[in-house]
mmCIF file with all atom_site columns, C-alpha atoms in Angstrom:
data_model
loop_
_atom_site.group_PDB
_atom_site.id
_atom_site.type_symbol
_atom_site.label_atom_id
_atom_site.label_alt_id
_atom_site.label_comp_id
_atom_site.label_asym_id
_atom_site.label_entity_id
_atom_site.label_seq_id
_atom_site.pdbx_PDB_ins_code
_atom_site.Cartn_x
_atom_site.Cartn_y
_atom_site.Cartn_z
_atom_site.occupancy
_atom_site.B_iso_or_equiv
_atom_site.pdbx_formal_charge
_atom_site.auth_seq_id
_atom_site.auth_comp_id
_atom_site.auth_asym_id
_atom_site.auth_atom_id
_atom_site.pdbx_PDB_model_num
ATOM 1   C CA . MET A 1 1   ? 0.000   0.000   0.000   1.00 0.00 ? 1221 MET A CA 1
ATOM 2   C CA . TYR A 1 2   ? 1.550   3.220   -1.175  1.00 0.00 ? 1222 TYR A CA 1
ATOM 3   C CA . HIS A 1 3   ? -1.350  5.589   -0.457  1.00 0.00 ? 1223 HIS A CA 1
ATOM 4   C CA . ARG A 1 4   ? -4.559  4.975   1.494   1.00 0.00 ? 1224 ARG A CA 1
ATOM 5   C CA . ARG A 1 5   ? -6.693  6.362   -1.362  1.00 0.00 ? 1225 ARG A CA 1
ATOM 6   C CA . ALA A 1 6   ? -4.827  4.877   -4.320  1.00 0.00 ? 1226 ALA A CA 1
ATOM 7   C CA . LEU A 1 7   ? -3.963  1.534   -5.847  1.00 0.00 ? 1227 LEU A CA 1
ATOM 8   C CA . LEU A 1 8   ? -0.768  1.048   -7.829  1.00 0.00 ? 1228 LEU A CA 1
ATOM 9   C CA . HIS A 1 9   ? -0.832  -1.986  -10.065 1.00 0.00 ? 1229 HIS A CA 1
ATOM 10  C CA . ILE A 1 10  ? 2.819   -2.972  -10.458 1.00 0.00 ? 1230 ILE A CA 1
ATOM 11  C CA . HIS A 1 11  ? 4.364   -5.800  -12.438 1.00 0.00 ? 1231 HIS A CA 1
ATOM 12  C CA . GLY A 1 12  ? 5.440   -8.214  -9.708  1.00 0.00 ? 1232 GLY A CA 1
ATOM 13  C CA . SER A 1 13  ? 8.362   -9.631  -11.686 1.00 0.00 ? 1233 SER A CA 1
ATOM 14  C CA . GLY A 1 14  ? 9.362   -6.495  -13.571 1.00 0.00 ? 1234 GLY A CA 1
ATOM 15  C CA . GLN A 1 15  ? 12.908  -6.321  -12.278 1.00 0.00 ? 1235 GLN A CA 1
ATOM 16  C CA . SER A 1 16  ? 13.630  -10.029 -12.577 1.00 0.00 ? 1236 SER A CA 1
ATOM 17  C CA . ILE A 1 17  ? 12.467  -10.164 -16.214 1.00 0.00 ? 1237 ILE A CA 1
ATOM 18  C CA . GLY A 1 18  ? 14.461  -7.060  -17.135 1.00 0.00 ? 1238 GLY A CA 1
ATOM 19  C CA . LEU A 1 19  ? 11.791  -4.388  -17.448 1.00 0.00 ? 1239 LEU A CA 1
ATOM 20  C CA . GLN A 1 20  ? 13.085  -0.830  -17.319 1.00 0.00 ? 1240 GLN A CA 1
ATOM 21  C CA . GLN A 1 21  ? 12.901  1.051   -14.020 1.00 0.00 ? 1241 GLN A CA 1
ATOM 22  C CA . ASN A 1 22  ? 9.805   3.257   -13.810 1.00 0.00 ? 1242 ASN A CA 1
ATOM 23  C CA . LEU A 1 23  ? 11.335  6.384   -12.316 1.00 0.00 ? 1243 LEU A CA 1
ATOM 24  C CA . ALA A 1 24  ? 8.110   8.417   -12.285 1.00 0.00 ? 1244 ALA A CA 1
ATOM 25  C CA . ALA A 1 25  ? 6.140   5.704   -10.482 1.00 0.00 ? 1245 ALA A CA 1
ATOM 26  C CA . TRP A 1 26  ? 8.937   5.149   -7.978  1.00 0.00 ? 1246 TRP A CA 1
ATOM 27  C CA . VAL A 1 27  ? 9.281   8.814   -7.055  1.00 0.00 ? 1247 VAL A CA 1
ATOM 28  C CA . LEU A 1 28  ? 5.500   9.157   -6.811  1.00 0.00 ? 1248 LEU A CA 1
ATOM 29  C CA . ALA A 1 29  ? 5.118   6.111   -4.564  1.00 0.00 ? 1249 ALA A CA 1
ATOM 30  C CA . SER A 1 30  ? 7.949   7.165   -2.241  1.00 0.00 ? 1250 SER A CA 1
ATOM 31  C CA . PRO A 1 31  ? 6.357   10.342  -0.814  1.00 0.00 ? 1251 PRO A CA 1
ATOM 32  C CA . TRP A 1 32  ? 2.933   8.712   -0.873  1.00 0.00 ? 1252 TRP A CA 1
ATOM 33  C CA . ARG A 1 33  ? 4.401   5.991   1.358   1.00 0.00 ? 1253 ARG A CA 1
ATOM 34  C CA . GLY A 1 34  ? 6.452   8.531   3.340   1.00 0.00 ? 1254 GLY A CA 1
ATOM 35  C CA . MET A 1 35  ? 9.834   6.934   2.673   1.00 0.00 ? 1255 MET A CA 1
ATOM 36  C CA . THR A 1 36  ? 12.288  6.162   -0.102  1.00 0.00 ? 1256 THR A CA 1
ATOM 37  C CA . LEU A 1 37  ? 11.156  2.876   -1.606  1.00 0.00 ? 1257 LEU A CA 1
ATOM 38  C CA . TYR A 1 38  ? 12.794  0.122   -3.625  1.00 0.00 ? 1258 TYR A CA 1
ATOM 39  C CA . PRO A 1 39  ? 12.830  0.759   -7.401  1.00 0.00 ? 1259 PRO A CA 1
ATOM 40  C CA . LEU A 1 40  ? 9.712   -0.086  -9.392  1.00 0.00 ? 1260 LEU A CA 1
ATOM 41  C CA . HIS A 1 41  ? 10.093  -1.683  -12.818 1.00 0.00 ? 1261 HIS A CA 1
ATOM 42  C CA . GLY A 1 42  ? 7.786   -1.810  -15.810 1.00 0.00 ? 1262 GLY A CA 1
ATOM 43  C CA . PRO A 1 43  ? 4.470   -0.133  -16.457 1.00 0.00 ? 1263 PRO A CA 1
ATOM 44  C CA . VAL A 1 44  ? 2.381   0.970   -13.480 1.00 0.00 ? 1264 VAL A CA 1
ATOM 45  C CA . ALA A 1 45  ? -1.364  1.651   -13.523 1.00 0.00 ? 1265 ALA A CA 1
ATOM 46  C CA . ILE A 1 46  ? -2.729  4.009   -10.855 1.00 0.00 ? 1266 ILE A CA 1
ATOM 47  C CA . ALA A 1 47  ? -6.349  3.981   -9.729  1.00 0.00 ? 1267 ALA A CA 1
ATOM 48  C CA . GLY A 1 48  ? -8.359  5.167   -6.786  1.00 0.00 ? 1268 GLY A CA 1
ATOM 49  C CA . ARG A 1 49  ? -9.292  2.892   -3.900  1.00 0.00 ? 1269 ARG A CA 1
ATOM 50  C CA . SER A 1 50  ? -12.896 2.374   -2.829  1.00 0.00 ? 1270 SER A CA 1
ATOM 51  C CA . GLN A 1 51  ? -13.866 2.065   0.836   1.00 0.00 ? 1271 GLN A CA 1
ATOM 52  C CA . ASP A 1 52  ? -13.930 -1.717  0.501   1.00 0.00 ? 1272 ASP A CA 1
ATOM 53  C CA . GLY A 1 53  ? -10.435 -1.743  -1.054  1.00 0.00 ? 1273 GLY A CA 1
ATOM 54  C CA . GLY A 1 54  ? -11.553 -2.146  -4.652  1.00 0.00 ? 1274 GLY A CA 1
ATOM 55  C CA . VAL A 1 55  ? -10.754 -0.069  -7.694  1.00 0.00 ? 1275 VAL A CA 1
ATOM 56  C CA . ALA A 1 56  ? -12.370 3.376   -7.961  1.00 0.00 ? 1276 ALA A CA 1
ATOM 57  C CA . PRO A 1 57  ? -11.717 6.586   -9.911  1.00 0.00 ? 1277 PRO A CA 1
ATOM 58  C CA . LEU A 1 58  ? -8.600  8.410   -8.761  1.00 0.00 ? 1278 LEU A CA 1
ATOM 59  C CA . ASP A 1 59  ? -9.428  11.499  -6.681  1.00 0.00 ? 1279 ASP A CA 1
ATOM 60  C CA . ASP A 1 60  ? -8.639  14.829  -8.354  1.00 0.00 ? 1280 ASP A CA 1
ATOM 61  C CA . ASP A 1 61  ? -5.908  15.754  -5.855  1.00 0.00 ? 1281 ASP A CA 1
ATOM 62  C CA . LEU A 1 62  ? -4.111  12.452  -6.400  1.00 0.00 ? 1282 LEU A CA 1
ATOM 63  C CA . ALA A 1 63  ? -4.452  12.791  -10.164 1.00 0.00 ? 1283 ALA A CA 1
ATOM 64  C CA . GLN A 1 64  ? -2.810  16.201  -9.788  1.00 0.00 ? 1284 GLN A CA 1
ATOM 65  C CA . HIS A 1 65  ? 0.044   14.555  -7.847  1.00 0.00 ? 1285 HIS A CA 1
ATOM 66  C CA . VAL A 1 66  ? 0.547   12.129  -10.739 1.00 0.00 ? 1286 VAL A CA 1
ATOM 67  C CA . ARG A 1 67  ? 0.636   14.944  -13.298 1.00 0.00 ? 1287 ARG A CA 1
ATOM 68  C CA . ALA A 1 68  ? 2.954   17.139  -11.183 1.00 0.00 ? 1288 ALA A CA 1
ATOM 69  C CA . VAL A 1 69  ? 5.365   14.283  -10.484 1.00 0.00 ? 1289 VAL A CA 1
ATOM 70  C CA . ALA A 1 70  ? 5.477   13.223  -14.145 1.00 0.00 ? 1290 ALA A CA 1
ATOM 71  C CA . GLN A 1 71  ? 6.241   16.829  -15.112 1.00 0.00 ? 1291 GLN A CA 1
ATOM 72  C CA . SER A 1 72  ? 8.956   17.157  -12.445 1.00 0.00 ? 1292 SER A CA 1
ATOM 73  C CA . VAL A 1 73  ? 10.599  13.929  -13.594 1.00 0.00 ? 1293 VAL A CA 1
ATOM 74  C CA . ARG A 1 74  ? 10.496  15.047  -17.238 1.00 0.00 ? 1294 ARG A CA 1
ATOM 75  C CA . GLU A 1 75  ? 11.943  18.491  -16.461 1.00 0.00 ? 1295 GLU A CA 1
ATOM 76  C CA . THR A 1 76  ? 14.630  17.098  -14.161 1.00 0.00 ? 1296 THR A CA 1
ATOM 77  C CA . LEU A 1 77  ? 15.813  14.514  -16.685 1.00 0.00 ? 1297 LEU A CA 1
ATOM 78  C CA . ILE A 1 78  ? 16.054  17.230  -19.347 1.00 0.00 ? 1298 ILE A CA 1
ATOM 79  C CA . GLU A 1 79  ? 18.011  19.475  -16.964 1.00 0.00 ? 1299 GLU A CA 1
ATOM 80  C CA . TRP A 1 80  ? 20.383  16.640  -16.122 1.00 0.00 ? 1300 TRP A CA 1
ATOM 81  C CA . GLN A 1 81  ? 21.376  16.371  -19.776 1.00 0.00 ? 1301 GLN A CA 1
ATOM 82  C CA . ALA A 1 82  ? 23.048  19.778  -19.417 1.00 0.00 ? 1302 ALA A CA 1
ATOM 83  C CA . ARG A 1 83  ? 23.973  19.579  -15.721 1.00 0.00 ? 1303 ARG A CA 1
ATOM 84  C CA . HIS A 1 84  ? 24.871  16.090  -14.607 1.00 0.00 ? 1304 HIS A CA 1
ATOM 85  C CA . PRO A 1 85  ? 24.349  15.331  -10.886 1.00 0.00 ? 1305 PRO A CA 1
ATOM 86  C CA . ALA A 1 86  ? 27.587  14.807  -8.966  1.00 0.00 ? 1306 ALA A CA 1
ATOM 87  C CA . THR A 1 87  ? 26.592  11.309  -7.834  1.00 0.00 ? 1307 THR A CA 1
ATOM 88  C CA . SER A 1 88  ? 23.706  8.885   -8.150  1.00 0.00 ? 1308 SER A CA 1
ATOM 89  C CA . GLU A 1 89  ? 22.835  9.596   -4.528  1.00 0.00 ? 1309 GLU A CA 1
ATOM 90  C CA . ALA A 1 90  ? 22.710  13.333  -5.244  1.00 0.00 ? 1310 ALA A CA 1
ATOM 91  C CA . ALA A 1 91  ? 20.450  12.696  -8.225  1.00 0.00 ? 1311 ALA A CA 1
ATOM 92  C CA . ILE A 1 92  ? 18.062  10.601  -6.150  1.00 0.00 ? 1312 ILE A CA 1
ATOM 93  C CA . ALA A 1 93  ? 18.000  13.171  -3.362  1.00 0.00 ? 1313 ALA A CA 1
ATOM 94  C CA . GLU A 1 94  ? 17.345  16.020  -5.801  1.00 0.00 ? 1314 GLU A CA 1
ATOM 95  C CA . LEU A 1 95  ? 14.515  14.244  -7.602  1.00 0.00 ? 1315 LEU A CA 1
ATOM 96  C CA . LEU A 1 96  ? 12.882  13.081  -4.382  1.00 0.00 ? 1316 LEU A CA 1
ATOM 97  C CA . ALA A 1 97  ? 13.040  16.627  -2.985  1.00 0.00 ? 1317 ALA A CA 1
ATOM 98  C CA . TYR A 1 98  ? 11.161  17.942  -6.031  1.00 0.00 ? 1318 TYR A CA 1
ATOM 99  C CA . VAL A 1 99  ? 8.540   15.243  -5.782  1.00 0.00 ? 1319 VAL A CA 1
ATOM 100 C CA . PHE A 1 100 ? 8.035   15.522  -2.028  1.00 0.00 ? 1320 PHE A CA 1
ATOM 101 C CA . ARG A 1 101 ? 7.415   19.234  -2.711  1.00 0.00 ? 1321 ARG A CA 1
ATOM 102 C CA . ASP A 1 102 ? 4.913   18.352  -5.465  1.00 0.00 ? 1322 ASP A CA 1
ATOM 103 C CA . VAL A 1 103 ? 2.766   16.237  -3.158  1.00 0.00 ? 1323 VAL A CA 1
ATOM 104 C CA . ALA A 1 104 ? 3.343   18.025  0.177   1.00 0.00 ? 1324 ALA A CA 1
ATOM 105 C CA . ALA A 1 105 ? 0.852   20.825  -0.474  1.00 0.00 ? 1325 ALA A CA 1
ATOM 106 C CA . ASP A 1 106 ? -2.053  18.361  -0.371  1.00 0.00 ? 1326 ASP A CA 1
ATOM 107 C CA . TRP A 1 107 ? -0.725  15.966  2.220   1.00 0.00 ? 1327 TRP A CA 1
#
């Protein structure tokens, strides 16, 4: 469970079968969960969660998180083409800081 009002449908064997890391899903799930998570691999579908735990439409505020995070990831990756992060750890910290900011306003 990454967020109490959302369901993330993740490929359970994505890493072991060689699917590419899903950076946007990983950095979205991390602040939703409140901690830096393990990498997510492959496509991820995001839906809302009904009161009984089933699939429901995604609430508008969470949909806005998804859009804001996707935009932050896109912009950051473009920026990194011109300004490479000093280390992988610095890159992760920078991206997570942007994304925590993107979702903090509604949290």
